[in-house]
Amino acid sequence: MDAFTSRVRRTIGIDGLISTVIGALITIWPEKSASFVAGMIGFAFFAIGVSKFLVSARNTDQGNANRIIGIIMSILYMVAGLFIFIDIETATLSLFIVVGVFTGLTWVIEGVVQMSVINRLGSNRVWPFISALISLLAGITLVVSPFFGGLLLWEFLGIMLLVVGIVKLVQFTAIRQ
C-alpha cells in the first residue's frame, strides 16, 4: 500500500472511531453530553473574554474609547462564561432551545422560499409542494416546542454520528493494507 492510501485509511479509521464514540455518548447520555458541550461553550466564552481583556488592556495604540469598549466586551464574555458554569443545567436547556428555535426558523424560511419558487417550476409541482409543506410544518413544530425539538435533533445527531462512524470503521477495515 502506498503512503497516500495508508494516510487516507488511517484518517478514515480515526474519523470513524471519533464519530462512533461521540455518537454513542450523545445517544446514550443526551443530557450529559449536551451539558459537556454547554460547558465547552462556557469555557470558550471565558477564554475569549480573558484574551480580549489582555489585548485591550495592553494595546495603547487604539483610542481610549476603543479600549474601554474592548474591556467591557471582554468582561461580558467572561461573565457569560461564568453564568454557564454556575448553572450548567439551565445552559444545557438553553442550548436545546436555541438549537430548536434556529432549526425551526431555518425550516420555516426554507418552506416559504420553496412555496414562492413553486410557481416558477415546470409542470411537476407536487413534490416541491410536499417538500415545502413538510419544511413549514416541521419548522413551525420546532418553533412552538423548541426544547423537545432540540432534544430530538440532538438525539438524531447522535444516531447519525453513530451510523456514520460505524460505516467509516467498516470502510477502514475494507481498505486493504
Short mmCIF file of C-alpha atoms in Angstrom, two decimals:
data_model
loop_
_atom_site.label_atom_id
_atom_site.label_comp_id
_atom_site.label_asym_id
_atom_site.label_seq_id
_atom_site.Cartn_x
_atom_site.Cartn_y
_atom_site.Cartn_z
CA MET A 1 0.00 0.00 0.00
CA ASP A 2 1.35 3.43 -0.90
CA ALA A 3 1.78 6.23 1.64
CA PHE A 4 -1.26 8.20 0.42
CA THR A 5 -3.63 5.22 0.74
CA SER A 6 -2.22 4.47 4.17
CA ARG A 7 -2.87 8.05 5.35
CA VAL A 8 -6.40 8.02 3.91
CA ARG A 9 -7.11 4.69 5.60
CA ARG A 10 -5.77 5.95 8.93
CA THR A 11 -7.81 9.17 8.64
CA ILE A 12 -10.99 7.23 7.88
CA GLY A 13 -10.33 4.95 10.85
CA ILE A 14 -9.71 7.81 13.29
CA ASP A 15 -12.73 9.73 11.99
CA GLY A 16 -14.88 6.61 12.27
CA LEU A 17 -13.74 5.93 15.82
CA ILE A 18 -14.32 9.52 16.96
CA SER A 19 -17.74 9.68 15.26
CA THR A 20 -18.76 6.35 16.79
CA VAL A 21 -17.70 7.34 20.30
CA ILE A 22 -19.29 10.81 20.18
CA GLY A 23 -22.46 9.41 18.57
CA ALA A 24 -22.71 6.71 21.24
CA LEU A 25 -22.21 9.24 24.05
CA ILE A 26 -24.87 11.57 22.62
CA THR A 27 -27.30 8.68 22.08
CA ILE A 28 -26.78 7.06 25.48
CA TRP A 29 -26.45 10.25 27.57
CA PRO A 30 -28.04 13.12 25.65
CA GLU A 31 -28.35 15.44 28.65
CA LYS A 32 -24.83 14.82 29.96
CA SER A 33 -23.26 15.20 26.52
CA ALA A 34 -25.21 18.43 25.95
CA SER A 35 -24.07 19.66 29.38
CA PHE A 36 -20.50 18.94 28.32
CA VAL A 37 -21.00 20.96 25.12
CA ALA A 38 -22.57 23.80 27.12
CA GLY A 39 -19.55 23.68 29.44
CA MET A 40 -17.21 23.87 26.46
CA ILE A 41 -19.12 26.93 25.23
CA GLY A 42 -18.82 28.49 28.69
CA PHE A 43 -15.09 27.80 28.77
CA ALA A 44 -14.71 29.27 25.27
CA PHE A 45 -16.60 32.42 26.29
CA PHE A 46 -14.44 32.85 29.37
CA ALA A 47 -11.21 32.23 27.42
CA ILE A 48 -12.27 34.69 24.70
CA GLY A 49 -13.06 37.26 27.38
CA VAL A 50 -9.67 36.84 29.04
CA SER A 51 -7.79 37.11 25.75
CA LYS A 52 -9.82 40.16 24.65
CA PHE A 53 -9.18 41.77 28.02
CA LEU A 54 -5.44 41.23 27.75
CA VAL A 55 -5.35 42.58 24.20
CA SER A 56 -7.48 45.63 25.08
CA ALA A 57 -5.54 46.39 28.26
CA ARG A 58 -2.13 46.13 26.58
CA ASN A 59 -2.93 47.84 23.29
CA THR A 60 -2.14 51.51 23.77
CA ASP A 61 -2.24 52.26 20.03
CA GLN A 62 -6.04 52.34 19.90
CA GLY A 63 -8.04 55.20 21.34
CA ASN A 64 -9.43 55.22 24.87
CA ALA A 65 -12.99 54.66 23.64
CA ASN A 66 -11.95 51.52 21.73
CA ARG A 67 -10.01 50.22 24.74
CA ILE A 68 -12.99 50.78 27.05
CA ILE A 69 -15.37 49.07 24.63
CA GLY A 70 -12.91 46.16 24.28
CA ILE A 71 -12.63 45.82 28.06
CA ILE A 72 -16.42 45.96 28.51
CA MET A 73 -16.90 43.29 25.81
CA SER A 74 -14.27 41.09 27.39
CA ILE A 75 -15.97 41.38 30.79
CA LEU A 76 -19.31 40.45 29.20
CA TYR A 77 -17.73 37.36 27.63
CA MET A 78 -16.21 36.33 30.96
CA VAL A 79 -19.49 36.89 32.83
CA ALA A 80 -21.41 34.86 30.22
CA GLY A 81 -18.89 32.03 30.59
CA LEU A 82 -19.19 32.14 34.37
CA PHE A 83 -23.01 32.11 34.21
CA ILE A 84 -22.85 28.98 32.08
CA PHE A 85 -20.63 27.28 34.67
CA ILE A 86 -22.71 28.49 37.61
CA ASP A 87 -25.93 26.99 36.21
CA ILE A 88 -24.92 24.33 33.68
CA GLU A 89 -28.40 22.75 33.70
CA THR A 90 -30.08 25.97 32.56
CA ALA A 91 -27.33 26.47 29.99
CA THR A 92 -27.99 22.96 28.66
CA LEU A 93 -31.73 23.60 28.42
CA SER A 94 -30.98 26.89 26.68
CA LEU A 95 -28.74 25.05 24.23
CA PHE A 96 -31.59 22.70 23.29
CA ILE A 97 -34.00 25.63 22.95
CA VAL A 98 -31.61 27.67 20.79
CA VAL A 99 -30.96 24.67 18.52
CA GLY A 100 -34.70 24.01 18.26
CA VAL A 101 -35.65 27.62 17.52
CA PHE A 102 -32.91 28.26 14.97
CA THR A 103 -33.51 24.97 13.17
CA GLY A 104 -37.26 25.63 13.18
CA LEU A 105 -36.83 29.14 11.80
CA THR A 106 -34.49 27.82 9.13
CA TRP A 107 -37.03 25.22 8.06
CA VAL A 108 -39.88 27.75 8.04
CA ILE A 109 -37.84 30.12 5.84
CA GLU A 110 -36.89 27.22 3.56
CA GLY A 111 -40.55 26.22 3.25
CA VAL A 112 -41.62 29.78 2.43
CA VAL A 113 -38.87 30.13 -0.18
CA GLN A 114 -39.85 26.79 -1.74
CA MET A 115 -43.52 27.83 -1.81
CA SER A 116 -42.60 31.07 -3.57
CA VAL A 117 -40.50 29.22 -6.17
CA ILE A 118 -43.09 26.53 -6.96
CA ASN A 119 -44.92 28.73 -9.49
CA ARG A 120 -41.71 29.16 -11.48
CA LEU A 121 -41.21 25.42 -11.85
CA GLY A 122 -42.42 23.43 -14.78
CA SER A 123 -45.41 21.15 -14.79
CA ASN A 124 -44.31 18.92 -11.88
CA ARG A 125 -45.19 20.94 -8.77
CA VAL A 126 -46.40 18.17 -6.47
CA TRP A 127 -43.07 17.08 -4.95
CA PRO A 128 -41.75 20.60 -4.39
CA PHE A 129 -45.08 21.49 -2.73
CA ILE A 130 -44.91 18.42 -0.46
CA SER A 131 -41.30 19.24 0.44
CA ALA A 132 -42.18 22.86 1.20
CA LEU A 133 -45.17 21.80 3.29
CA ILE A 134 -43.06 19.36 5.30
CA SER A 135 -40.42 22.07 5.90
CA LEU A 136 -43.08 24.53 7.03
CA LEU A 137 -44.84 22.08 9.36
CA ALA A 138 -41.59 20.77 10.85
CA GLY A 139 -40.29 24.30 11.31
CA ILE A 140 -43.47 25.51 12.99
CA THR A 141 -43.42 22.46 15.25
CA LEU A 142 -39.85 23.21 16.32
CA VAL A 143 -40.58 26.88 16.93
CA VAL A 144 -43.66 26.04 19.00
CA SER A 145 -41.89 23.34 21.01
CA PRO A 146 -38.18 24.17 20.77
CA PHE A 147 -36.96 22.22 23.81
CA PHE A 148 -38.33 18.85 22.73
CA GLY A 149 -37.43 19.57 19.12
CA GLY A 150 -33.89 20.49 20.12
CA LEU A 151 -33.63 17.33 22.22
CA LEU A 152 -34.86 15.24 19.29
CA LEU A 153 -32.38 16.93 16.95
CA TRP A 154 -29.60 16.26 19.48
CA GLU A 155 -30.60 12.57 19.62
CA PHE A 156 -30.78 12.46 15.82
CA LEU A 157 -27.29 13.94 15.63
CA GLY A 158 -26.05 11.22 17.98
CA ILE A 159 -27.66 8.44 15.96
CA MET A 160 -26.32 9.85 12.69
CA LEU A 161 -22.79 10.19 14.11
CA LEU A 162 -23.02 6.62 15.36
CA VAL A 163 -24.15 5.31 11.97
CA VAL A 164 -21.57 7.35 10.04
CA GLY A 165 -18.85 6.23 12.45
CA ILE A 166 -19.72 2.56 12.07
CA VAL A 167 -19.81 2.89 8.28
CA LYS A 168 -16.38 4.55 8.33
CA LEU A 169 -14.99 1.82 10.58
CA VAL A 170 -16.30 -0.79 8.14
CA GLN A 171 -14.73 1.19 5.30
CA PHE A 172 -11.46 1.35 7.29
CA THR A 173 -11.37 -2.42 7.61
CA ALA A 174 -12.34 -2.88 3.95
CA ILE A 175 -9.39 -0.88 2.62
CA ARG A 176 -6.62 -3.36 2.08
CA GLN A 177 -3.44 -2.77 3.99
#
